[in-house]
């Protein structure tokens, strides 16, 4: 059973701080990784995708990938109360079926 | 359309009834995915289509669940003899190709009484 693991949280950070969200995956052959944000009662919305080892920055968001450690993370700089949501990590199956496997999500609370 | 459209947004039904959930993907997106999400959980894969064919239906929980996409655009998820455990939000997503990023609809919340 291929798995994507996330700490369910909640992760509480003060406004303006850096929030660090982590994800590990079991399928060593995975090549594509995604972070989604999901507000309560809403559907997931894509924040970032990352495919290569290292960092990828987009505004206040930075995704980090380490395939050797099977680890992907999302950093949110200058966290705002509006960032309070559940963050889902998704990994595309490497076996050739192209399905996306999601973690259970980490709930982030940014305290004003 | 501009985004993935799902209908109905809410469906309440009685145990044993038949339910259809519809998904209209983003225009031009060839891949379409169905997921199910229960409270406090991540989306659980059900099935995905590339064009008209089901490329992977390994997530369908049992033979009460079936999905079609006859013309390669709109898809319908069909659930027979619904059970209380089927209650969840059913999410549809589409992508430009099977290696692309997923874009989700707002979901169909199914409640089986």
CSV table of C-alpha atoms in Angstrom, one decimal:
chain,number,residue,atom,x,y,z
A,1,UNK,CA,0.0,0.0,0.0
A,2,UNK,CA,1.6,3.2,-1.2
A,3,UNK,CA,1.3,5.9,1.5
A,4,UNK,CA,1.7,9.6,2.0
A,5,UNK,CA,2.1,10.6,5.6
A,6,UNK,CA,1.4,14.0,7.2
A,7,UNK,CA,1.1,15.1,10.8
A,8,UNK,CA,-2.5,16.0,11.2
A,9,UNK,CA,-1.8,19.0,13.5
A,10,UNK,CA,-3.0,21.4,14.3
A,11,UNK,CA,0.1,23.4,13.8
A,12,UNK,CA,-0.2,26.8,15.4
A,13,UNK,CA,2.1,29.7,14.4
A,14,UNK,CA,1.9,33.4,15.2
A,15,UNK,CA,1.1,35.8,12.5
A,16,UNK,CA,4.2,36.8,10.6
A,17,UNK,CA,6.1,33.6,11.4
A,18,UNK,CA,7.2,30.8,9.1
A,19,UNK,CA,5.0,27.8,9.0
A,20,UNK,CA,6.7,24.5,8.0
A,21,UNK,CA,4.6,21.6,6.8
A,22,UNK,CA,6.1,18.2,6.2
A,23,UNK,CA,5.2,15.1,4.2
A,24,UNK,CA,6.8,11.7,3.6
A,25,UNK,CA,6.0,9.2,1.0
A,26,UNK,CA,6.6,5.5,0.6
A,27,UNK,CA,7.0,5.0,-3.2
A,28,UNK,CA,10.7,5.7,-3.9
A,29,UNK,CA,10.0,6.0,-7.7
A,30,UNK,CA,7.5,8.9,-7.3
A,31,UNK,CA,8.5,11.9,-9.5
A,32,UNK,CA,5.7,14.5,-9.0
A,33,UNK,CA,4.6,16.2,-5.8
A,34,UNK,CA,1.9,18.7,-5.1
A,35,UNK,CA,0.7,20.9,-2.2
A,36,UNK,CA,-3.0,21.8,-2.0
A,37,UNK,CA,-4.7,24.1,0.4
A,38,UNK,CA,-8.2,23.2,1.6
A,39,UNK,CA,-10.4,25.6,3.6
A,40,UNK,CA,-13.1,24.2,5.8
A,41,UNK,CA,-16.0,23.1,3.7
A,42,UNK,CA,-14.3,23.8,0.4
A,43,UNK,CA,-12.4,21.8,-2.2
A,44,UNK,CA,-8.7,21.5,-2.5
A,45,UNK,CA,-6.9,24.2,-4.5
A,46,UNK,CA,-3.4,23.8,-5.9
A,47,UNK,CA,-0.6,25.8,-4.3
A,48,UNK,CA,2.5,24.4,-5.9
A,49,UNK,CA,4.0,21.5,-7.7
A,50,UNK,CA,7.6,20.3,-7.5
A,51,UNK,CA,9.3,17.7,-9.6
A,52,UNK,CA,13.1,18.1,-8.9
A,53,UNK,CA,15.2,17.9,-5.8
A,54,UNK,CA,15.8,21.3,-4.1
A,55,UNK,CA,13.7,24.3,-3.5
A,56,UNK,CA,11.0,26.0,-5.5
A,57,UNK,CA,9.7,29.4,-4.5
A,58,UNK,CA,6.4,31.1,-5.4
A,59,UNK,CA,5.7,34.3,-3.5
A,60,UNK,CA,5.5,33.5,0.2
A,61,UNK,CA,5.5,29.7,-0.5
A,62,UNK,CA,8.5,27.5,-0.9
A,63,UNK,CA,8.3,23.8,-1.7
A,64,UNK,CA,11.3,21.6,-0.8
A,65,UNK,CA,11.9,18.1,-2.2
A,66,UNK,CA,14.4,15.5,-1.1
A,67,UNK,CA,13.8,12.3,-3.1
A,68,UNK,CA,16.6,10.4,-1.3
A,69,UNK,CA,14.8,10.9,2.0
A,70,UNK,CA,11.4,10.6,0.4
A,71,UNK,CA,10.4,13.9,2.0
A,72,UNK,CA,8.7,17.0,0.7
A,73,UNK,CA,7.9,20.1,2.7
A,74,UNK,CA,6.1,23.4,2.3
A,75,UNK,CA,7.3,26.6,3.9
A,76,UNK,CA,4.9,29.6,4.3
A,77,UNK,CA,6.7,32.8,5.1
A,78,UNK,CA,5.0,35.8,6.8
A,79,UNK,CA,2.1,33.6,7.7
A,80,UNK,CA,-1.3,35.3,7.7
A,81,UNK,CA,-4.6,34.4,9.5
A,82,UNK,CA,-6.0,33.8,6.0
A,83,UNK,CA,-3.4,31.0,5.6
A,84,UNK,CA,-5.3,29.0,8.2
A,85,UNK,CA,-6.5,25.9,6.4
A,86,UNK,CA,-5.7,22.2,5.9
A,87,UNK,CA,-2.7,21.6,3.7
A,88,UNK,CA,-2.7,18.4,1.7
A,89,UNK,CA,0.4,16.7,0.2
A,90,UNK,CA,-0.2,14.7,-3.0
A,91,UNK,CA,2.2,12.3,-4.8
A,92,UNK,CA,1.7,11.0,-8.2
A,93,UNK,CA,1.9,7.2,-8.4
A,94,UNK,CA,5.0,6.0,-10.1
A,95,UNK,CA,3.7,2.6,-11.1
A,96,UNK,CA,2.4,3.9,-14.4
A,97,UNK,CA,-1.3,4.4,-13.5
A,98,UNK,CA,-0.8,8.2,-12.9
A,99,UNK,CA,-3.2,8.3,-10.0
A,100,UNK,CA,-2.5,10.9,-7.2
A,101,UNK,CA,-2.3,9.8,-3.6
A,102,UNK,CA,-3.1,12.3,-0.9
A,103,UNK,CA,-2.0,12.5,2.7
A,104,UNK,CA,-4.6,13.2,5.4
A,105,UNK,CA,-3.5,16.8,5.6
A,106,UNK,CA,-2.0,19.1,8.2
A,107,UNK,CA,-4.3,21.7,9.8
A,108,UNK,CA,-2.6,25.1,10.1
A,109,UNK,CA,-3.8,27.8,12.5
A,110,UNK,CA,-2.2,31.2,12.2
A,111,UNK,CA,-2.8,33.2,15.3
A,112,UNK,CA,-3.4,37.0,14.9
B,1,UNK,CA,-16.3,26.0,-18.6
B,2,UNK,CA,-14.1,28.0,-16.4
B,3,UNK,CA,-13.8,25.4,-13.7
B,4,UNK,CA,-14.8,21.9,-12.8
B,5,UNK,CA,-18.5,21.8,-12.2
B,6,UNK,CA,-20.2,19.1,-10.0
B,7,UNK,CA,-23.9,18.5,-9.5
B,8,UNK,CA,-25.7,18.1,-7.2
B,9,UNK,CA,-23.8,20.0,-4.5
B,10,UNK,CA,-25.8,18.2,-1.9
B,11,UNK,CA,-27.6,14.9,-2.0
B,12,UNK,CA,-29.5,13.3,0.8
B,13,UNK,CA,-30.9,9.8,0.2
B,14,UNK,CA,-32.1,6.8,2.0
B,15,UNK,CA,-30.2,3.6,2.5
B,16,UNK,CA,-30.7,1.3,-0.4
B,17,UNK,CA,-31.4,4.0,-3.0
B,18,UNK,CA,-29.5,4.7,-6.3
B,19,UNK,CA,-27.5,7.9,-6.7
B,20,UNK,CA,-25.8,9.6,-9.6
B,21,UNK,CA,-23.2,12.3,-9.3
B,22,UNK,CA,-22.2,14.4,-12.3
B,23,UNK,CA,-18.9,16.1,-13.1
B,24,UNK,CA,-18.2,18.5,-16.0
B,25,UNK,CA,-14.5,19.0,-16.3
B,26,UNK,CA,-12.5,22.0,-17.5
B,27,UNK,CA,-12.8,22.4,-21.2
B,28,UNK,CA,-10.0,20.6,-23.0
B,29,UNK,CA,-8.9,18.6,-20.0
B,30,UNK,CA,-8.5,15.0,-21.1
B,31,UNK,CA,-8.0,13.3,-17.7
B,32,UNK,CA,-10.8,13.2,-15.1
B,33,UNK,CA,-10.5,11.8,-11.5
B,34,UNK,CA,-13.0,10.9,-8.8
B,35,UNK,CA,-12.1,11.1,-5.2
B,36,UNK,CA,-14.0,10.6,-2.0
B,37,UNK,CA,-13.3,12.6,1.2
B,38,UNK,CA,-14.5,11.9,4.6
B,39,UNK,CA,-14.3,14.3,7.5
B,40,UNK,CA,-10.8,14.8,8.7
B,41,UNK,CA,-9.3,12.6,6.0
B,42,UNK,CA,-7.5,13.4,2.7
B,43,UNK,CA,-9.1,12.6,-0.6
B,44,UNK,CA,-9.3,8.9,-1.3
B,45,UNK,CA,-8.8,7.9,-5.0
B,46,UNK,CA,-11.7,6.1,-6.6
B,47,UNK,CA,-11.2,6.1,-10.4
B,48,UNK,CA,-9.7,8.1,-13.2
B,49,UNK,CA,-10.4,8.4,-16.9
B,50,UNK,CA,-8.1,9.3,-19.8
B,51,UNK,CA,-10.5,10.2,-22.6
B,52,UNK,CA,-13.5,7.8,-22.5
B,53,UNK,CA,-11.8,4.9,-20.9
B,54,UNK,CA,-11.3,4.1,-17.2
B,55,UNK,CA,-7.5,4.0,-16.9
B,56,UNK,CA,-7.5,3.0,-13.3
B,57,UNK,CA,-10.6,2.0,-11.3
B,58,UNK,CA,-8.6,0.3,-8.5
B,59,UNK,CA,-10.0,2.7,-5.8
B,60,UNK,CA,-13.7,1.8,-6.3
B,61,UNK,CA,-14.6,0.1,-3.0
B,62,UNK,CA,-17.0,-2.5,-4.4
B,63,UNK,CA,-19.2,-3.3,-7.3
B,64,UNK,CA,-21.9,-0.9,-6.1
B,65,UNK,CA,-19.8,1.9,-7.5
B,66,UNK,CA,-19.5,2.5,-11.2
B,67,UNK,CA,-18.4,5.5,-13.3
B,68,UNK,CA,-18.7,6.4,-17.0
B,69,UNK,CA,-17.4,9.1,-19.3
B,70,UNK,CA,-19.1,8.2,-22.6
B,71,UNK,CA,-17.9,11.1,-24.7
B,72,UNK,CA,-14.7,11.9,-23.0
B,73,UNK,CA,-16.0,15.0,-21.2
B,74,UNK,CA,-18.8,14.8,-18.6
B,75,UNK,CA,-18.5,11.9,-16.2
B,76,UNK,CA,-21.1,10.3,-13.9
B,77,UNK,CA,-20.4,8.4,-10.8
B,78,UNK,CA,-23.1,5.9,-10.0
B,79,UNK,CA,-23.7,4.3,-6.6
B,80,UNK,CA,-26.2,1.5,-6.3
B,81,UNK,CA,-27.9,0.3,-3.1
B,82,UNK,CA,-26.4,3.1,-1.0
B,83,UNK,CA,-25.1,2.4,2.5
B,84,UNK,CA,-24.6,4.9,5.4
B,85,UNK,CA,-20.9,4.3,5.0
B,86,UNK,CA,-21.0,5.9,1.5
B,87,UNK,CA,-21.7,9.3,3.1
B,88,UNK,CA,-18.8,11.6,2.2
B,89,UNK,CA,-17.9,14.4,-0.1
B,90,UNK,CA,-17.3,13.1,-3.6
B,91,UNK,CA,-14.7,15.3,-5.4
B,92,UNK,CA,-14.1,15.4,-9.1
B,93,UNK,CA,-10.9,16.8,-10.6
B,94,UNK,CA,-9.5,17.2,-14.1
B,95,UNK,CA,-6.2,17.8,-15.6
B,96,UNK,CA,-4.9,18.8,-19.1
B,97,UNK,CA,-3.2,15.5,-19.4
B,98,UNK,CA,-2.5,12.6,-17.1
B,99,UNK,CA,0.7,14.1,-15.9
B,100,UNK,CA,-0.7,17.5,-15.2
B,101,UNK,CA,-1.9,19.2,-12.1
B,102,UNK,CA,-5.3,18.4,-10.8
B,103,UNK,CA,-8.0,21.1,-10.5
B,104,UNK,CA,-11.0,20.2,-8.3
B,105,UNK,CA,-14.6,20.9,-8.4
B,106,UNK,CA,-16.5,22.0,-5.3
B,107,UNK,CA,-17.7,18.5,-4.6
B,108,UNK,CA,-20.9,16.7,-4.1
B,109,UNK,CA,-21.8,16.0,-0.5
B,110,UNK,CA,-23.7,12.7,-0.2
B,111,UNK,CA,-25.6,11.9,3.0
B,112,UNK,CA,-27.2,8.4,3.3
B,113,UNK,CA,-29.7,8.2,6.0
